[in-house]
Amino acid sequence: MNDIPCVLTSEEVASLSKPTSEAQGLPGRAYFDEGFYETERRDVFASGWMAVGFASDIPKFGDVVPVSVAGWELVLVRGRDGVIQCFHNVCRHRGMKVVGQACNSRTLSCPYHRWTYGLDGKLIGTPAIAGVNRNEAPEFEEELLGLVPVRSGQWFDFIFVNMDGKARPLEEHLQPMRERIEPTFDLSLVQRGSGGRSGSREFPVNWKVVLEGSIEDYHLPYVHKAFKHSSDYFTEDGGEIYAGFSSRRDLGEALQRYAAQDEAGVSLPAFPAMERSGKAETVVLFLFPNAILSCTPTYISTSIMLPLGPQRTAYSARTNFVNEGATDPRFEKLREENSAFWNNVFGEDDGIWQTIQAMSHVREELRLATRFSPHWERALHVFQKYVAKQVARRSS
């Protein structure tokens, strides 16, 4: 493929492939270069299962949500059968974006010339196409001009898409992650609640800066006032599917660490097995390339990073609480405090991430390599090796 730039040298790939204590990280240009980003679009985001939205944002028949991600314009639609479908958000007439904002509707109507599509993507209306009050043209093959579908699927609250349509089935792809999570965390007990780490924001940084800033606990006591290092810290290595970390501690300590208990000692409900044992486990997994599943004793957060360009990322998160913790008014204040806690944490990260982004240009000019902590950053190393392997497939 001569049109694919060589974004990593063989020496850079070899250096990144060494053991974590010896490896050198991705070069600075990986965080701002247009050629590197275009290769990621093809070989990281288009070729596998990419998270693009949350099913809980599209709860009812007729709910419609547009999504911009890595240069694609998509629209998510919940049909009459309750299934969420994804289409390219591009009118088949002149290429206008069909849906501009989230809504509930029985049809999708392009604002330019009012070509109209059903929620199944079929073209059902072409007003005045053949003249005044003449809405049909005999030679026009409307059945061939529906919205272009995108292969999609759902697990838990995540909606995934496969842009090139060639990835293995979603169920098969996610199986290793599910085998790690579901024996410990009963997902049937959690539901979307108000508060918690919920909302959306943009960061003027590369998508990998956001993910890498979340995938290690090394920085915690130096950047975040609320945290200290955990003495019980394990790397979760799911190969090319996920990476992350886990920790185990007494439930009481976990409730305090993850903002699930107020000053009076009132706590959010925890998973029953953890309440019975008094022992808590937390598992944070990064589902490649752009989703985060954060499982704590009292809530599970789902997060998505949507790349909007080489140096711009949209971040969205939703929180699902255990049992009555999601909706019971008794826990409303705790949910609000949990939300404020995590907003503050991300506010502390923001400045660091922007500086890291700016310095990527400097270190590229200096050819300055980065290194990894062999204890805290093994998962970060796994992630960077995943990116390197994907982009090197056609650039070597």
Short mmCIF file of C-alpha atoms in Angstrom, two decimals:
data_model
loop_
_atom_site.label_atom_id
_atom_site.label_comp_id
_atom_site.label_asym_id
_atom_site.label_seq_id
_atom_site.Cartn_x
_atom_site.Cartn_y
_atom_site.Cartn_z
CA MET A 1 0.00 0.00 0.00
CA ASN A 2 2.11 2.89 -1.30
CA ASP A 3 -0.37 5.50 -0.08
CA ILE A 4 0.19 4.51 3.56
CA PRO A 5 3.05 6.51 5.14
CA CYS A 6 5.75 4.80 7.15
CA VAL A 7 4.75 6.09 10.59
CA LEU A 8 7.06 3.93 12.73
CA THR A 9 10.55 2.75 11.94
CA SER A 10 11.57 -0.86 12.49
CA GLU A 11 13.95 0.36 15.20
CA GLU A 12 11.09 2.11 17.05
CA VAL A 13 8.91 -0.99 16.87
CA ALA A 14 11.78 -3.19 18.10
CA SER A 15 12.55 -0.84 20.99
CA LEU A 16 8.89 -0.75 22.07
CA SER A 17 8.78 -4.56 21.96
CA LYS A 18 11.41 -4.98 24.67
CA PRO A 19 10.49 -5.80 28.30
CA THR A 20 8.74 -2.93 30.10
CA SER A 21 11.82 -1.97 32.12
CA GLU A 22 13.86 -1.58 28.93
CA ALA A 23 11.31 -0.49 26.32
CA GLN A 24 11.07 2.98 24.80
CA GLY A 25 7.64 4.45 24.18
CA LEU A 26 5.92 5.74 21.07
CA PRO A 27 7.68 8.71 19.46
CA GLY A 28 6.42 12.25 19.92
CA ARG A 29 4.93 12.44 16.42
CA ALA A 30 2.48 9.67 17.35
CA TYR A 31 0.59 12.35 19.28
CA PHE A 32 0.26 15.07 16.63
CA ASP A 33 1.35 13.93 13.17
CA GLU A 34 -1.39 13.89 10.51
CA GLY A 35 0.12 10.87 8.79
CA PHE A 36 0.22 8.87 12.02
CA TYR A 37 -3.37 9.84 12.78
CA GLU A 38 -4.57 8.83 9.30
CA THR A 39 -2.90 5.45 9.72
CA GLU A 40 -4.62 5.05 13.11
CA ARG A 41 -7.96 5.85 11.47
CA ARG A 42 -7.50 2.97 9.03
CA ASP A 43 -5.63 0.41 11.11
CA VAL A 44 -6.70 1.09 14.70
CA PHE A 45 -10.21 2.51 14.58
CA ALA A 46 -11.68 1.20 11.32
CA SER A 47 -10.33 -2.33 11.50
CA GLY A 48 -11.71 -3.42 14.88
CA TRP A 49 -14.57 -2.80 17.28
CA MET A 50 -14.65 0.86 18.35
CA ALA A 51 -16.93 2.22 21.10
CA VAL A 52 -19.02 5.15 19.88
CA GLY A 53 -21.85 5.64 22.37
CA PHE A 54 -23.95 4.49 25.30
CA ALA A 55 -27.17 2.53 24.95
CA SER A 56 -28.60 4.37 27.97
CA ASP A 57 -28.45 7.60 25.95
CA ILE A 58 -30.84 6.04 23.41
CA PRO A 59 -33.46 4.38 25.65
CA LYS A 60 -36.68 4.76 23.61
CA PHE A 61 -37.97 3.89 20.18
CA GLY A 62 -37.15 6.78 17.87
CA ASP A 63 -34.21 8.09 19.89
CA VAL A 64 -31.51 9.34 17.55
CA VAL A 65 -27.94 10.41 18.44
CA PRO A 66 -25.32 11.72 15.98
CA VAL A 67 -21.67 10.85 16.67
CA SER A 68 -18.46 12.35 15.25
CA VAL A 69 -15.43 10.08 15.61
CA ALA A 70 -12.07 9.90 13.84
CA GLY A 71 -13.33 11.73 10.76
CA TRP A 72 -16.55 9.75 10.40
CA GLU A 73 -20.06 11.11 10.91
CA LEU A 74 -22.38 8.44 12.29
CA VAL A 75 -25.92 8.31 13.62
CA LEU A 76 -27.23 5.85 16.21
CA VAL A 77 -30.94 4.98 16.03
CA ARG A 78 -33.15 2.81 18.24
CA GLY A 79 -35.77 1.14 16.08
CA ARG A 80 -39.24 -0.17 16.82
CA ASP A 81 -37.77 -3.60 17.63
CA GLY A 82 -35.62 -2.04 20.38
CA VAL A 83 -32.37 -2.70 18.54
CA ILE A 84 -29.84 0.12 18.11
CA GLN A 85 -28.54 0.49 14.57
CA CYS A 86 -25.76 2.67 13.20
CA PHE A 87 -25.61 4.44 9.85
CA HIS A 88 -23.25 6.85 8.16
CA ASN A 89 -24.81 10.24 8.84
CA VAL A 90 -24.52 11.25 5.19
CA CYS A 91 -27.45 12.00 2.88
CA ARG A 92 -27.36 10.01 -0.36
CA HIS A 93 -28.38 13.10 -2.34
CA ARG A 94 -25.64 15.72 -1.90
CA GLY A 95 -23.73 14.42 1.09
CA MET A 96 -25.25 16.69 3.74
CA LYS A 97 -25.19 15.58 7.37
CA VAL A 98 -28.70 14.27 7.97
CA VAL A 99 -28.97 14.52 11.78
CA GLY A 100 -27.42 17.51 13.53
CA GLN A 101 -28.42 16.88 17.13
CA ALA A 102 -29.93 14.25 19.39
CA CYS A 103 -33.70 13.95 19.14
CA ASN A 104 -36.64 11.57 19.15
CA SER A 105 -38.23 11.16 15.76
CA ARG A 106 -40.03 8.67 13.55
CA THR A 107 -37.99 9.69 10.47
CA LEU A 108 -34.60 11.18 9.62
CA SER A 109 -34.91 14.20 7.37
CA CYS A 110 -31.99 15.93 5.67
CA PRO A 111 -32.19 19.72 6.26
CA TYR A 112 -30.86 20.57 2.77
CA HIS A 113 -33.50 19.17 0.40
CA ARG A 114 -35.61 17.17 2.85
CA TRP A 115 -34.75 13.72 1.60
CA THR A 116 -36.27 11.56 4.31
CA TYR A 117 -35.27 8.17 5.69
CA GLY A 118 -36.99 5.70 7.97
CA LEU A 119 -35.40 4.61 11.22
CA ASP A 120 -34.29 1.49 9.34
CA GLY A 121 -32.28 3.72 6.99
CA LYS A 122 -34.51 3.24 3.95
CA LEU A 123 -35.17 6.25 1.73
CA ILE A 124 -38.89 7.02 2.02
CA GLY A 125 -39.26 10.59 0.77
CA THR A 126 -37.79 12.77 -2.00
CA PRO A 127 -39.99 15.90 -2.01
CA ALA A 128 -40.33 17.79 -5.29
CA ILE A 129 -37.63 15.67 -6.92
CA ALA A 130 -39.42 15.72 -10.28
CA GLY A 131 -40.93 19.21 -10.01
CA VAL A 132 -43.50 21.09 -7.95
CA ASN A 133 -45.60 18.60 -5.96
CA ARG A 134 -43.95 15.77 -7.86
CA ASN A 135 -42.25 13.72 -5.17
CA GLU A 136 -41.34 10.68 -7.21
CA ALA A 137 -39.27 10.12 -10.34
CA PRO A 138 -40.11 6.88 -12.21
CA GLU A 139 -36.48 6.21 -13.11
CA PHE A 140 -35.27 6.76 -9.55
CA GLU A 141 -34.28 3.61 -7.61
CA GLU A 142 -35.09 4.67 -4.06
CA GLU A 143 -34.48 1.17 -2.68
CA LEU A 144 -30.78 1.55 -3.54
CA LEU A 145 -30.37 4.94 -1.89
CA GLY A 146 -30.87 4.31 1.80
CA LEU A 147 -28.45 5.44 4.48
CA VAL A 148 -25.30 3.33 4.45
CA PRO A 149 -25.33 0.97 7.46
CA VAL A 150 -22.35 0.43 9.75
CA ARG A 151 -21.81 -2.93 11.43
CA SER A 152 -22.64 -2.47 15.10
CA GLY A 153 -23.31 -4.30 18.35
CA GLN A 154 -23.90 -3.76 22.04
CA TRP A 155 -22.45 -5.09 25.26
CA PHE A 156 -23.48 -3.70 28.65
CA ASP A 157 -23.96 0.04 28.04
CA PHE A 158 -21.41 0.29 25.23
CA ILE A 159 -22.36 0.56 21.56
CA PHE A 160 -19.57 -0.68 19.31
CA VAL A 161 -19.07 -0.29 15.57
CA ASN A 162 -16.76 -1.98 13.10
CA MET A 163 -16.17 0.46 10.26
CA ASP A 164 -14.61 -1.89 7.71
CA GLY A 165 -17.01 -4.74 8.51
CA LYS A 166 -14.20 -7.30 8.68
CA ALA A 167 -13.66 -7.79 12.42
CA ARG A 168 -14.54 -11.08 14.07
CA PRO A 169 -17.96 -11.20 15.80
CA LEU A 170 -18.29 -8.80 18.74
CA GLU A 171 -19.25 -11.60 21.13
CA GLU A 172 -16.08 -13.49 20.28
CA HIS A 173 -13.95 -10.35 20.47
CA LEU A 174 -15.20 -9.40 23.95
CA GLN A 175 -15.18 -12.91 25.43
CA PRO A 176 -11.77 -12.63 27.20
CA MET A 177 -12.82 -9.37 28.84
CA ARG A 178 -16.18 -10.75 29.91
CA GLU A 179 -14.52 -13.80 31.45
CA ARG A 180 -12.38 -11.45 33.54
CA ILE A 181 -15.20 -9.14 34.68
CA GLU A 182 -18.47 -11.00 34.97
CA PRO A 183 -17.54 -13.62 37.62
CA THR A 184 -16.73 -10.79 40.06
CA PHE A 185 -19.15 -8.02 39.05
CA ASP A 186 -22.80 -8.95 38.48
CA LEU A 187 -23.71 -6.45 35.79
CA SER A 188 -27.40 -7.32 36.09
CA LEU A 189 -27.42 -5.47 39.45
CA VAL A 190 -26.32 -2.09 38.10
CA GLN A 191 -28.22 0.60 36.26
CA ARG A 192 -27.68 4.12 35.03
CA GLY A 193 -28.03 6.71 37.76
CA SER A 194 -27.89 10.46 38.04
CA GLY A 195 -24.54 11.72 39.25
CA GLY A 196 -21.27 9.84 39.32
CA ARG A 197 -18.69 10.16 36.60
CA SER A 198 -21.24 11.19 33.98
CA GLY A 199 -21.07 13.83 31.29
CA SER A 200 -18.99 14.85 28.30
CA ARG A 201 -16.12 17.23 27.69
CA GLU A 202 -13.39 17.91 25.15
CA PHE A 203 -9.64 17.92 25.69
CA PRO A 204 -7.24 19.69 23.26
CA VAL A 205 -4.98 16.65 23.21
CA ASN A 206 -4.42 13.43 21.27
CA TRP A 207 -6.73 10.57 22.24
CA LYS A 208 -3.78 8.48 23.47
CA VAL A 209 -2.83 11.18 25.98
CA VAL A 210 -6.25 10.83 27.63
CA LEU A 211 -6.10 7.04 27.68
CA GLU A 212 -2.50 6.87 28.88
CA GLY A 213 -3.26 9.39 31.60
CA SER A 214 -5.91 7.02 32.88
CA ILE A 215 -4.19 3.67 32.43
CA GLU A 216 -1.62 3.96 35.24
CA ASP A 217 -1.67 4.83 38.94
CA TYR A 218 1.95 6.01 39.07
CA HIS A 219 0.96 9.68 38.91
CA LEU A 220 -1.83 9.54 41.50
CA PRO A 221 -0.25 11.05 44.64
CA TYR A 222 1.68 13.62 42.63
CA VAL A 223 -1.28 14.99 40.65
CA HIS A 224 -4.40 14.06 42.64
CA LYS A 225 -4.82 15.17 46.24
CA ALA A 226 -7.43 12.51 46.95
CA PHE A 227 -5.26 9.49 46.12
CA LYS A 228 -2.22 7.68 47.33
CA HIS A 229 -0.44 4.69 45.83
CA SER A 230 -2.06 1.33 46.34
CA SER A 231 0.10 -1.36 47.93
CA ASP A 232 -2.08 -3.97 46.21
CA TYR A 233 -1.80 -3.28 42.49
CA PHE A 234 -1.94 -5.79 39.65
CA THR A 235 -1.58 -5.33 35.91
CA GLU A 236 -4.40 -6.72 33.77
CA ASP A 237 -3.02 -7.88 30.41
CA GLY A 238 -5.61 -8.94 27.85
CA GLY A 239 -3.24 -8.95 24.89
CA GLU A 240 -4.79 -7.15 21.95
CA ILE A 241 -8.23 -6.91 23.61
CA TYR A 242 -7.62 -4.94 26.82
CA ALA A 243 -5.13 -3.78 29.42
CA GLY A 244 -5.61 -2.25 32.83
CA PHE A 245 -5.10 -2.76 36.52
CA SER A 246 -6.85 -4.11 39.59
CA SER A 247 -6.55 -3.80 43.35
CA ARG A 248 -7.98 -5.43 46.44
CA ARG A 249 -8.60 -3.89 49.84
CA ASP A 250 -11.08 -3.84 52.72
CA LEU A 251 -14.52 -2.66 51.66
CA GLY A 252 -14.47 0.28 54.07
CA GLU A 253 -11.22 1.58 52.61
CA ALA A 254 -12.55 1.13 49.07
CA LEU A 255 -15.72 3.09 49.84
CA GLN A 256 -13.64 6.04 50.94
CA ARG A 257 -11.13 5.79 48.10
CA TYR A 258 -13.82 5.82 45.39
CA ALA A 259 -16.06 8.53 46.89
CA ALA A 260 -18.85 6.15 47.86
CA GLN A 261 -19.24 7.12 51.54
CA ASP A 262 -20.16 10.43 53.16
CA GLU A 263 -18.81 12.02 56.33
CA ALA A 264 -21.60 10.47 58.39
CA GLY A 265 -20.62 6.98 57.25
CA VAL A 266 -23.58 6.48 54.88
CA SER A 267 -22.42 4.41 51.91
CA LEU A 268 -23.67 3.58 48.46
CA PRO A 269 -24.87 -0.04 48.19
CA ALA A 270 -22.09 -2.43 47.22
CA PHE A 271 -22.19 -5.69 45.31
CA PRO A 272 -23.76 -8.20 47.73
CA ALA A 273 -20.81 -10.61 47.66
CA MET A 274 -18.45 -7.82 48.68
CA GLU A 275 -20.79 -6.62 51.42
CA ARG A 276 -20.92 -10.14 52.85
CA SER A 277 -17.16 -10.68 52.77
CA GLY A 278 -16.07 -7.15 53.65
CA LYS A 279 -13.45 -7.47 50.92
CA ALA A 280 -13.53 -5.35 47.79
CA GLU A 281 -11.98 -5.64 44.36
CA THR A 282 -11.64 -2.86 41.81
CA VAL A 283 -10.87 -3.59 38.17
CA VAL A 284 -10.22 -0.94 35.52
CA LEU A 285 -9.98 -2.26 31.96
CA PHE A 286 -9.19 -0.31 28.81
CA LEU A 287 -10.99 -1.99 25.93
CA PHE A 288 -8.87 -1.22 22.89
CA PRO A 289 -8.89 1.14 21.26
CA ASN A 290 -11.04 3.71 23.06
CA ALA A 291 -13.32 2.46 25.85
CA ILE A 292 -12.81 2.23 29.61
CA LEU A 293 -14.69 -0.02 32.01
CA SER A 294 -14.12 1.00 35.65
CA CYS A 295 -15.58 -1.51 38.12
CA THR A 296 -15.67 -0.48 41.78
CA PRO A 297 -17.56 -2.10 44.69
CA THR A 298 -20.50 0.33 44.40
CA TYR A 299 -20.62 1.53 40.80
CA ILE A 300 -19.36 0.80 37.30
CA SER A 301 -18.31 3.66 35.06
CA THR A 302 -18.19 3.41 31.29
CA SER A 303 -16.05 5.91 29.38
CA ILE A 304 -15.34 6.54 25.71
CA MET A 305 -12.66 8.62 24.01
CA LEU A 306 -13.71 9.84 20.57
CA PRO A 307 -10.76 11.17 18.53
CA LEU A 308 -11.75 14.34 16.66
CA GLY A 309 -8.34 14.94 15.10
CA PRO A 310 -4.66 14.43 15.92
CA GLN A 311 -4.83 16.88 18.83
CA ARG A 312 -8.48 16.91 19.92
CA THR A 313 -10.51 14.35 21.86
CA ALA A 314 -14.11 14.17 23.08
CA TYR A 315 -14.47 12.27 26.36
CA SER A 316 -17.79 10.90 27.60
CA ALA A 317 -18.58 8.90 30.73
CA ARG A 318 -21.65 7.38 32.33
CA THR A 319 -22.02 5.82 35.78
CA ASN A 320 -24.08 2.76 36.68
CA PHE A 321 -24.70 2.22 40.40
CA VAL A 322 -25.45 -0.99 42.28
CA ASN A 323 -29.13 -1.70 43.02
CA GLU A 324 -30.97 1.15 44.75
CA GLY A 325 -27.81 3.25 44.68
CA ALA A 326 -28.83 4.31 41.17
CA THR A 327 -32.18 5.95 41.90
CA ASP A 328 -33.04 5.95 45.61
CA PRO A 329 -33.40 9.57 46.89
CA ARG A 330 -31.51 8.55 50.04
CA PHE A 331 -28.34 8.36 47.97
CA GLU A 332 -28.87 11.44 45.82
CA LYS A 333 -26.36 13.53 47.78
CA LEU A 334 -23.78 10.76 47.59
CA ARG A 335 -24.25 10.49 43.83
CA GLU A 336 -23.77 14.25 43.51
CA GLU A 337 -20.65 14.14 45.67
CA ASN A 338 -19.31 11.28 43.56
CA SER A 339 -19.82 13.38 40.44
CA ALA A 340 -18.05 16.37 41.97
CA PHE A 341 -15.18 14.14 43.11
CA TRP A 342 -14.48 12.80 39.62
CA ASN A 343 -14.93 16.17 37.94
CA ASN A 344 -12.25 17.51 40.26
CA VAL A 345 -9.95 14.59 39.46
CA PHE A 346 -10.24 15.20 35.73
CA GLY A 347 -9.71 18.91 36.29
CA GLU A 348 -6.39 18.08 37.93
CA ASP A 349 -5.40 15.96 34.92
CA ASP A 350 -6.33 18.58 32.33
CA GLY A 351 -3.31 20.85 32.69
CA ILE A 352 -0.88 17.94 32.81
CA TRP A 353 -2.35 16.44 29.64
CA GLN A 354 -2.17 19.73 27.74
CA THR A 355 1.48 20.14 28.69
CA ILE A 356 2.25 16.54 27.66
CA GLN A 357 0.59 17.29 24.32
CA ALA A 358 2.66 20.41 23.76
CA MET A 359 5.87 18.62 24.76
CA SER A 360 5.27 15.84 22.22
CA HIS A 361 6.41 18.29 19.52
CA VAL A 362 9.52 19.13 21.50
CA ARG A 363 10.56 15.57 22.16
CA GLU A 364 9.97 14.61 18.52
CA GLU A 365 12.38 17.34 17.46
CA LEU A 366 14.91 16.11 20.02
CA ARG A 367 14.27 12.44 19.16
CA LEU A 368 13.79 11.99 22.90
CA ALA A 369 12.47 8.55 23.87
CA THR A 370 10.12 7.94 26.79
CA ARG A 371 10.35 5.08 29.28
CA PHE A 372 7.98 3.05 31.49
CA SER A 373 7.77 2.19 35.17
CA PRO A 374 8.08 -1.62 35.23
CA HIS A 375 5.59 -1.76 38.12
CA TRP A 376 2.96 0.92 37.48
CA GLU A 377 3.00 1.23 33.69
CA ARG A 378 2.97 -2.29 32.33
CA ALA A 379 -0.61 -1.80 31.11
CA LEU A 380 0.39 1.45 29.42
CA HIS A 381 3.18 -0.49 27.69
CA VAL A 382 0.71 -3.16 26.56
CA PHE A 383 -1.47 -0.42 25.04
CA GLN A 384 1.39 1.22 23.17
CA LYS A 385 2.51 -2.14 21.79
CA TYR A 386 -1.05 -2.70 20.57
CA VAL A 387 -1.06 0.65 18.74
CA ALA A 388 2.39 -0.01 17.25
CA LYS A 389 1.39 -3.44 15.99
CA GLN A 390 -1.76 -2.08 14.36
CA VAL A 391 -0.12 0.84 12.57
CA ALA A 392 2.97 -1.18 11.59
CA ARG A 393 0.89 -3.72 9.66
CA ARG A 394 1.01 -1.61 6.49
CA SER A 395 3.80 0.85 7.31
CA SER A 396 6.67 -1.57 7.74
#
